[in-house]
Every structure is written in structure tokens, then in C-alpha cells.
Short mmCIF file of C-alpha atoms and ligand atoms in Angstrom, two decimals:
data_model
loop_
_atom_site.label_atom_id
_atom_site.label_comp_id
_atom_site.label_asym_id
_atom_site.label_seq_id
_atom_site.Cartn_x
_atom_site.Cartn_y
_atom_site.Cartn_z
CA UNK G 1 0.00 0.00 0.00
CA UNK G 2 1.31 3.62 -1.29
CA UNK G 3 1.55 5.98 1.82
CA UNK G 4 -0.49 9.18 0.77
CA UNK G 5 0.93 12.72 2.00
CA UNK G 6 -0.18 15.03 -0.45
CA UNK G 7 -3.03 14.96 -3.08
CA UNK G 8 -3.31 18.25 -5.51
CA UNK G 9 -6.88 19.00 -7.21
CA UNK G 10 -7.62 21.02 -10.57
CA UNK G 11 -10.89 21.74 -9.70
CA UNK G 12 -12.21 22.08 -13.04
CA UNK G 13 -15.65 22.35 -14.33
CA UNK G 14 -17.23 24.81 -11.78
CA UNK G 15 -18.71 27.18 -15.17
CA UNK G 16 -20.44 24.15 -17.46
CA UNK G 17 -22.23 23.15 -13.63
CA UNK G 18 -23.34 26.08 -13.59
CA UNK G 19 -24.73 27.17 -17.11
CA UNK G 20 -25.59 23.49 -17.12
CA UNK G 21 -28.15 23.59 -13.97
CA UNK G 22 -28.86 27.07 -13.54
CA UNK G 23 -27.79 29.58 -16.65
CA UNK G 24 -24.55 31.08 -14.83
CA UNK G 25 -21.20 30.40 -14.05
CA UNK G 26 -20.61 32.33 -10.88
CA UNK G 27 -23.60 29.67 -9.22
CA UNK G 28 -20.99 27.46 -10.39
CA UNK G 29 -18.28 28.83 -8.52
CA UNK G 30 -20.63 29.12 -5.20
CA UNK G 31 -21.33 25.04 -5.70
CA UNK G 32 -18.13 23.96 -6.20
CA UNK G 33 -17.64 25.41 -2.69
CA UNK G 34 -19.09 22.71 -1.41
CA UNK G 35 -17.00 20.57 -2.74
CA UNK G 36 -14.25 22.22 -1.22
CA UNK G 37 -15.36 21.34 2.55
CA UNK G 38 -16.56 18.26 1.37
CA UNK G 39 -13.20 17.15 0.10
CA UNK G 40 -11.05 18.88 3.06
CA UNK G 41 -13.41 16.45 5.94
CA UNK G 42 -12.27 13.92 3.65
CA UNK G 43 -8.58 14.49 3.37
CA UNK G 44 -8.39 14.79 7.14
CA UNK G 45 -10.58 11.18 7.65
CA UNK G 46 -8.32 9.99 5.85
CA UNK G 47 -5.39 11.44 7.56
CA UNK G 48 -3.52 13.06 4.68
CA UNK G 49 -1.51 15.83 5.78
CA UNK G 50 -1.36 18.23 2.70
CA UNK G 51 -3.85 19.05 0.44
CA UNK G 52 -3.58 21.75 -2.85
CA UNK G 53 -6.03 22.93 -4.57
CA UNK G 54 -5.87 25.29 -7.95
CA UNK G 55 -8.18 27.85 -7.15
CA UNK G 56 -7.05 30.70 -9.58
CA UNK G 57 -4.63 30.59 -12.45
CA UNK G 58 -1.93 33.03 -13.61
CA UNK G 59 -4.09 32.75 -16.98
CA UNK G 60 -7.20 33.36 -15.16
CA UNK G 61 -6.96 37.39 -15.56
CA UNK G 62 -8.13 36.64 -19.32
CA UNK G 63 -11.45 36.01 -17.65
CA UNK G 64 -14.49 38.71 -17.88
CA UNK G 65 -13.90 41.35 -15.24
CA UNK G 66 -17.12 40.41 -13.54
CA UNK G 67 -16.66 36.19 -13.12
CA UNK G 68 -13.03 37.51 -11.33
CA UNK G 69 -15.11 39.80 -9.28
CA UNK G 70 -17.26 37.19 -8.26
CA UNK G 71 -14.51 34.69 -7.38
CA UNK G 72 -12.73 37.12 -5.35
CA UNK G 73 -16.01 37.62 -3.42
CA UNK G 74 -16.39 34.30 -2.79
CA UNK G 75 -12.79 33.55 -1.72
CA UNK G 76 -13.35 36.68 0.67
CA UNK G 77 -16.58 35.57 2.25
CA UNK G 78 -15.43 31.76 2.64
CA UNK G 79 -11.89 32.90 4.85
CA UNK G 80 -13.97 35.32 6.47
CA UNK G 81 -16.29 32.45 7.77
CA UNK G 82 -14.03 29.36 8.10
CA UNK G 83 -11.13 30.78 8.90
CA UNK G 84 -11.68 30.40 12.68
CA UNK G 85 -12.81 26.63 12.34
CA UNK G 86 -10.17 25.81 10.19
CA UNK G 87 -7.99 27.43 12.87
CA UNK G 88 -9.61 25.33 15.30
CA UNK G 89 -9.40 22.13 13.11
CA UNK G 90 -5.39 22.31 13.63
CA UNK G 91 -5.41 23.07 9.70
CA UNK G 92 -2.69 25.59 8.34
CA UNK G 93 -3.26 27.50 5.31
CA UNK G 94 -0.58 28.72 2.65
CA UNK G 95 -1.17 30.36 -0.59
CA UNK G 96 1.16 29.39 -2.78
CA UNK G 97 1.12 32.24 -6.21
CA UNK G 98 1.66 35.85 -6.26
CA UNK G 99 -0.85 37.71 -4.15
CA UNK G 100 -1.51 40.65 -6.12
CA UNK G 101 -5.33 40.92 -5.67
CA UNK G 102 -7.39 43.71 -4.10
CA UNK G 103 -6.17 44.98 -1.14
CA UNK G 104 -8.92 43.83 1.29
CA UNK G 105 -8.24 39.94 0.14
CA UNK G 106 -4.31 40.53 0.04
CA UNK G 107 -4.80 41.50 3.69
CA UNK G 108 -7.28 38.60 4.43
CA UNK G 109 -5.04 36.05 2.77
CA UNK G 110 -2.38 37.05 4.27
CA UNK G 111 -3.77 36.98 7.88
CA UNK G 112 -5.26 34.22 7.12
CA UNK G 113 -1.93 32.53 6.61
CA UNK G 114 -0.68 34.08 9.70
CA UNK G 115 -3.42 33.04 11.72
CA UNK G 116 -2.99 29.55 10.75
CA UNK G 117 0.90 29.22 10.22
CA UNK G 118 1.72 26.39 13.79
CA UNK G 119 -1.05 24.13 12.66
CA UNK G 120 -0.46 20.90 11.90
CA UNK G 121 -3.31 18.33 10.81
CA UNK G 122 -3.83 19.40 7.58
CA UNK G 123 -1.96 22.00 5.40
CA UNK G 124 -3.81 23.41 2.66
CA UNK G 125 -2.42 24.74 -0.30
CA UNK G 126 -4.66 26.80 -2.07
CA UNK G 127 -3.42 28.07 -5.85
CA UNK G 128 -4.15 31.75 -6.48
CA UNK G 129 -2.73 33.96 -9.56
CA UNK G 130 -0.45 30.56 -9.88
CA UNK G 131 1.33 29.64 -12.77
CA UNK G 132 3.97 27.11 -12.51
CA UNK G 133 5.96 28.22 -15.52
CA UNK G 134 6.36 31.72 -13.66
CA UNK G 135 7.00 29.66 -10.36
CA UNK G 136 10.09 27.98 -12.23
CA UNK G 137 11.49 31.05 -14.12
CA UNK G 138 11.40 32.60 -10.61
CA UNK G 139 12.99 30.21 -8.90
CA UNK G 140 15.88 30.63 -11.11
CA UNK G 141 15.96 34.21 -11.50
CA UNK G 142 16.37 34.06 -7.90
CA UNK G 143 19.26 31.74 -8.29
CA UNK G 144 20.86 33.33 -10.69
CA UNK G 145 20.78 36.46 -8.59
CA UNK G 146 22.30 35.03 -5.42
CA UNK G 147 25.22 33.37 -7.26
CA UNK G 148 23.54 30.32 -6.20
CA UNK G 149 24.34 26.70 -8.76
CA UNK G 150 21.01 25.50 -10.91
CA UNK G 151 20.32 22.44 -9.43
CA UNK G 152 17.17 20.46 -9.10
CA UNK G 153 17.24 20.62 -5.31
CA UNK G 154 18.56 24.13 -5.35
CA UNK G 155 15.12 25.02 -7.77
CA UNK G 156 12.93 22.92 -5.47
CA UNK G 157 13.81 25.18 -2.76
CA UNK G 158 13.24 28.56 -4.48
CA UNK G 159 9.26 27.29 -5.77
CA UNK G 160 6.30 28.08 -3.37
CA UNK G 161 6.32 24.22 -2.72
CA UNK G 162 9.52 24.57 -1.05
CA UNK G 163 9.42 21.97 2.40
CA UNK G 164 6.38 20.68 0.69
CA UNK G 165 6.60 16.87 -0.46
CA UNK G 166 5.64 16.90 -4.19
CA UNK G 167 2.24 15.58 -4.76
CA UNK G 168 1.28 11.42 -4.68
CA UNK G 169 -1.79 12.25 -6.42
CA UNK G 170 -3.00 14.75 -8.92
CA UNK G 171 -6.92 14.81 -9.70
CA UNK G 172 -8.31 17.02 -12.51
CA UNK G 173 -12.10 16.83 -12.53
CA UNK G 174 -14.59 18.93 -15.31
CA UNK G 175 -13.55 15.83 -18.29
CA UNK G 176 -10.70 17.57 -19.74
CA UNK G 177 -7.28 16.02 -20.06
CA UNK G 178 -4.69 18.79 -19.50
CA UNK G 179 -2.51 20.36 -16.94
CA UNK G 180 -3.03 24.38 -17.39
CA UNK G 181 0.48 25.01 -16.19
CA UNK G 182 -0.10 23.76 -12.94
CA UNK G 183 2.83 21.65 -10.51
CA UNK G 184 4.62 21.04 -14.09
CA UNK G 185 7.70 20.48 -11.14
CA UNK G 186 6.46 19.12 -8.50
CA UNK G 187 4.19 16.57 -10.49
CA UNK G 188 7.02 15.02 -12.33
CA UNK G 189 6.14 11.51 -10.32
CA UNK G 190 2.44 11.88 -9.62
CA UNK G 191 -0.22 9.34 -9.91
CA UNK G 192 -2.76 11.30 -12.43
CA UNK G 193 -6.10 10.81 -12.37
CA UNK G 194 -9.19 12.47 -14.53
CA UNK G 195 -12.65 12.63 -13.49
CA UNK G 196 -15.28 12.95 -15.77
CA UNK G 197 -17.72 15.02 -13.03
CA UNK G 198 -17.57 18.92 -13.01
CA UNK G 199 -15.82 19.94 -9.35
CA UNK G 200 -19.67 20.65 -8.15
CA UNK G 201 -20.95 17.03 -8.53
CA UNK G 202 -17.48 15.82 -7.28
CA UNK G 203 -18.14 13.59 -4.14
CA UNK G 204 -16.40 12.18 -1.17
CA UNK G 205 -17.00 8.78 -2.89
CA UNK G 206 -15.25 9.53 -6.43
CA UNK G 207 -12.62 10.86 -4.27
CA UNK G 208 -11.91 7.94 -2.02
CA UNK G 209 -12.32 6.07 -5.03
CA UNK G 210 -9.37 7.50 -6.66
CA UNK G 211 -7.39 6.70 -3.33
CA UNK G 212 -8.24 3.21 -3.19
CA UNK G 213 -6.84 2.74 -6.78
CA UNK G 214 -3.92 5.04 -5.67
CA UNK G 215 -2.86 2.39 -2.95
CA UNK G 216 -2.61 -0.19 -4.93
CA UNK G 217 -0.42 1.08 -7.80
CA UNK G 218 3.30 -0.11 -8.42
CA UNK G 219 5.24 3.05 -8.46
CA UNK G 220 8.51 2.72 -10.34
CA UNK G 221 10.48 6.15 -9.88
CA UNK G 222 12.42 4.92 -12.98
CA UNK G 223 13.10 1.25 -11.22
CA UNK G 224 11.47 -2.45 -12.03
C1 IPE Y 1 -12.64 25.95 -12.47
O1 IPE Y 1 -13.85 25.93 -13.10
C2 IPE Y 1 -12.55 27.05 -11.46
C3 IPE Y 1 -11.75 28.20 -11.90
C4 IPE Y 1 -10.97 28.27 -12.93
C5 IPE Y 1 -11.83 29.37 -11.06
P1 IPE Y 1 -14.07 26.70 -14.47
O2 IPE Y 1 -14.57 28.05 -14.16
O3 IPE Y 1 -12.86 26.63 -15.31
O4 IPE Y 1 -15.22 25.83 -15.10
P2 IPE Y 1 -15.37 25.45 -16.62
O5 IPE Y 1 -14.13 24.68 -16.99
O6 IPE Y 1 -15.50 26.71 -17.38
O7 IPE Y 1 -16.59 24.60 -16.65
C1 IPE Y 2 -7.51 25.44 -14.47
O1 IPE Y 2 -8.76 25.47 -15.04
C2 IPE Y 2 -7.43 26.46 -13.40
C3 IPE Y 2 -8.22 26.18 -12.19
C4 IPE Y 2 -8.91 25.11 -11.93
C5 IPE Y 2 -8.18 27.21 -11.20
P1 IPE Y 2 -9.06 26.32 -16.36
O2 IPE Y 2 -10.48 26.12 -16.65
O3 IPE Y 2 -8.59 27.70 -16.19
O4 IPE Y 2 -8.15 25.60 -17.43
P2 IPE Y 2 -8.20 25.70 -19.02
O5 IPE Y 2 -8.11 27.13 -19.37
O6 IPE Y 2 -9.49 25.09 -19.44
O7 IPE Y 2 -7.04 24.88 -19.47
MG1 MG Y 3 -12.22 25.31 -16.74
#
């Protein structure tokens, strides 16, 4: 049996739920919430200790002005809720991706972050205005610039991921096949998996599903 310490999520398919069952995207967005705390109970059941999820992509800007608006909103009302539980759940919260949003959430996010930074259980990833090519060109900007050697460890260190153990498992739900310039690094030995449900109708079943099958997979890291 594969241990399991860290399971990343494209949560993909929040706008077809929502022009599918109710004409608009943003309804989407506020059901695939949901899913969200329906998938975080599960991860800690199941005793996994991190958790990332790709909320908002570097190429996400090229959305219409009011969808943003609306996600922001949401992102804003759910911390302002659950930040306190999720405090109290022992679960720390880190957003890994530039945080160059409006004020008000900057500040939220990163109190949020504060807040939460000596918990243990869980820790939460969550992906905002991240783009892993800009993560990687970063990285080595950054070593270039302290004189430091390119190295594969010395890159690991400079990504948000850094002290993070790469991902076991990467789920991408909505039916579409593709990555959307998300972990390319960190994924390099990932179990991939693709669900054909949009992130709304995404269930605590399909996901521990997707475990199960995890478990029992021989994983080579280039061996026999
Ligand atoms: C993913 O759902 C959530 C975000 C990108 C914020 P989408 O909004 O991409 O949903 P679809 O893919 O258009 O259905
Ligand atoms: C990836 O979904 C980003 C998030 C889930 C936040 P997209 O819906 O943006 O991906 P593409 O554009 O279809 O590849
Ligand atoms: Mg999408």
C-alpha cells in the first residue's frame, strides 16, 4: 500500500455546472464550494496531511472582469467564515502564487496565513494567480541572482512548494485532459487521475475512489 501525503486538485468544471443547472457560471463557482469542505473532511478522515487545490490561475486574468469579481467575493466571504474553524481544526493555510489581488483579500489572505501558520493536521495549499511556468522562471531568477548553482534541489527550494513533499496524487475533474500550467515540477512523479464530473458534482466517494486505486499502484520512480 502507497503511503499518501499530499493529493493536488484542478478543480475544473465549476462554469459548465453552472450554465448546465442554472444559466450562470458564478452559481458554479458558489457550488463547487461545497465541494471544497466536502473534500477537506475527507482528506483529514483519511489522515492526509497536505492538500492543494488550484483555485485561480496566472491565466485566469483573461477572464471577464465580472466572473473575477465574483470569485474574489467568494474567496473573501469563505476565509472570512471558516477561517476560525479551520484554525480550530489544527489546519494551516498557505497560498502558494503571487498575491496581487485587491487589497482587502491581500490582507485577508495574508492573515489568514498568519493566523494559521503552527497548525499541523492538515496543510492546505490553495493556488491563487499561480502559474507554474512563472513559479520555475522565478525560482531561477532568484538563483541566478544570489550566485547560487542551478540544481534540481537548489530550484525545489526557491518554488512556493519549497518543504512541501511533491504531490502522490494529482486529480483534474470537469472531463478535460490537460494540466493548465499547474505543478509542471512538483508533479514530475504523480499518480494522475481524470474525473469525468464537473468539481460541483465531485463527491467524497469519487474521491476515495481514486485513493483506493492510488494504494494499490506499483510506483517505479524509474526502477522495475
Ligand atoms: C474551475 O472551473 C474554477 C476556476 C478556474 C476558477 P471553471 O470556471 O474553469 O469551469 P469550466 O471549466 O468553465 O466549466
Ligand atoms: C484550471 O482550469 C485552473 C483552475 C482550476 C483554477 P481552467 O479552466 O482555467 O483551465 P483551461 O483554461 O481550461 O485549461
Ligand atoms: Mg475550466
Amino acid at each position: 500500500m502507497n503511503p499518501l501525503n499530499h493529493v493536488a486538485i484542478i478543480m475544473d468544471g465549476n462554469g459548465r455546472w453552472g450554465l448546465k443547472h442554472t444559466n450562470s457560471r458564478n452559481k458554479g463557482h458558489r457550488a463547487g464550494l461545497n465541494t471544497v469542505e466536502k473534500i477537506i473532511k475527507t482528506t483529514i478522515k483519511n489522515q492526509i496531511p497536505y492538500l492543494t487545490l488550484f483555485a485561480f490561475s496566472t491565466e485566469n486574468w483573461k477572464r471577464p472582469r465580472s466572473e473575477i469579481k465574483y470569485l474574489f467575493k467568494l474567496l473573501e466571504k469563505f476565509l472570512k467564515n471558516k477561517i476560525t474553524n479551520l484554525n480550530k481544526n489544527d489546519i494551516k493555510l498557505k497560498i502558494i502564487g503571487e498575491k496581487n489581488f485587491p487589497l482587502k483579500l491581500n490582507k485577508l489572505l495574508k492573515k489568514s496565513e498568519l493566523l494559521t501558520k503552527n497548525n499541523s493536521k492538515l496543510q492546505i495549499n490553495l493556488a491563487l494567480n499561480y502559474g507554474s511556468k512563472k513559479e520555475i522562471v522565478n525560482a531561477i531568477r532568484t538563483l541566478n541572482k544570489n550566485n547560487k548553482k542551478i540544481t534540481e534541489r537548489n530550484i525545489s527550494g526557491e518554488l512556493y512548494t519549497k518543504h512541501i513533499p511533491d504531490p502522490d496524487v494529482l486529480i483534474r475533474t470537469g472531463k478535460t485532459n490537460r494540466l493548465s500550467n499547474f505543478l509542471l515540477w512538483q508533479i514530475s512523479y504523480s499518480e494522475i487521475f481524470f474525473s469525468n464530473k464537473f468539481w460541483p458534482d465531485f463527491t467524497e466517494a469519487d474521491f476515495i475512489k481514486i485513493i483506493n486505486k492510488y494504494r494499490k499502484i506499483k510506483r517505479n520512480f524509474g526502477e522495475i
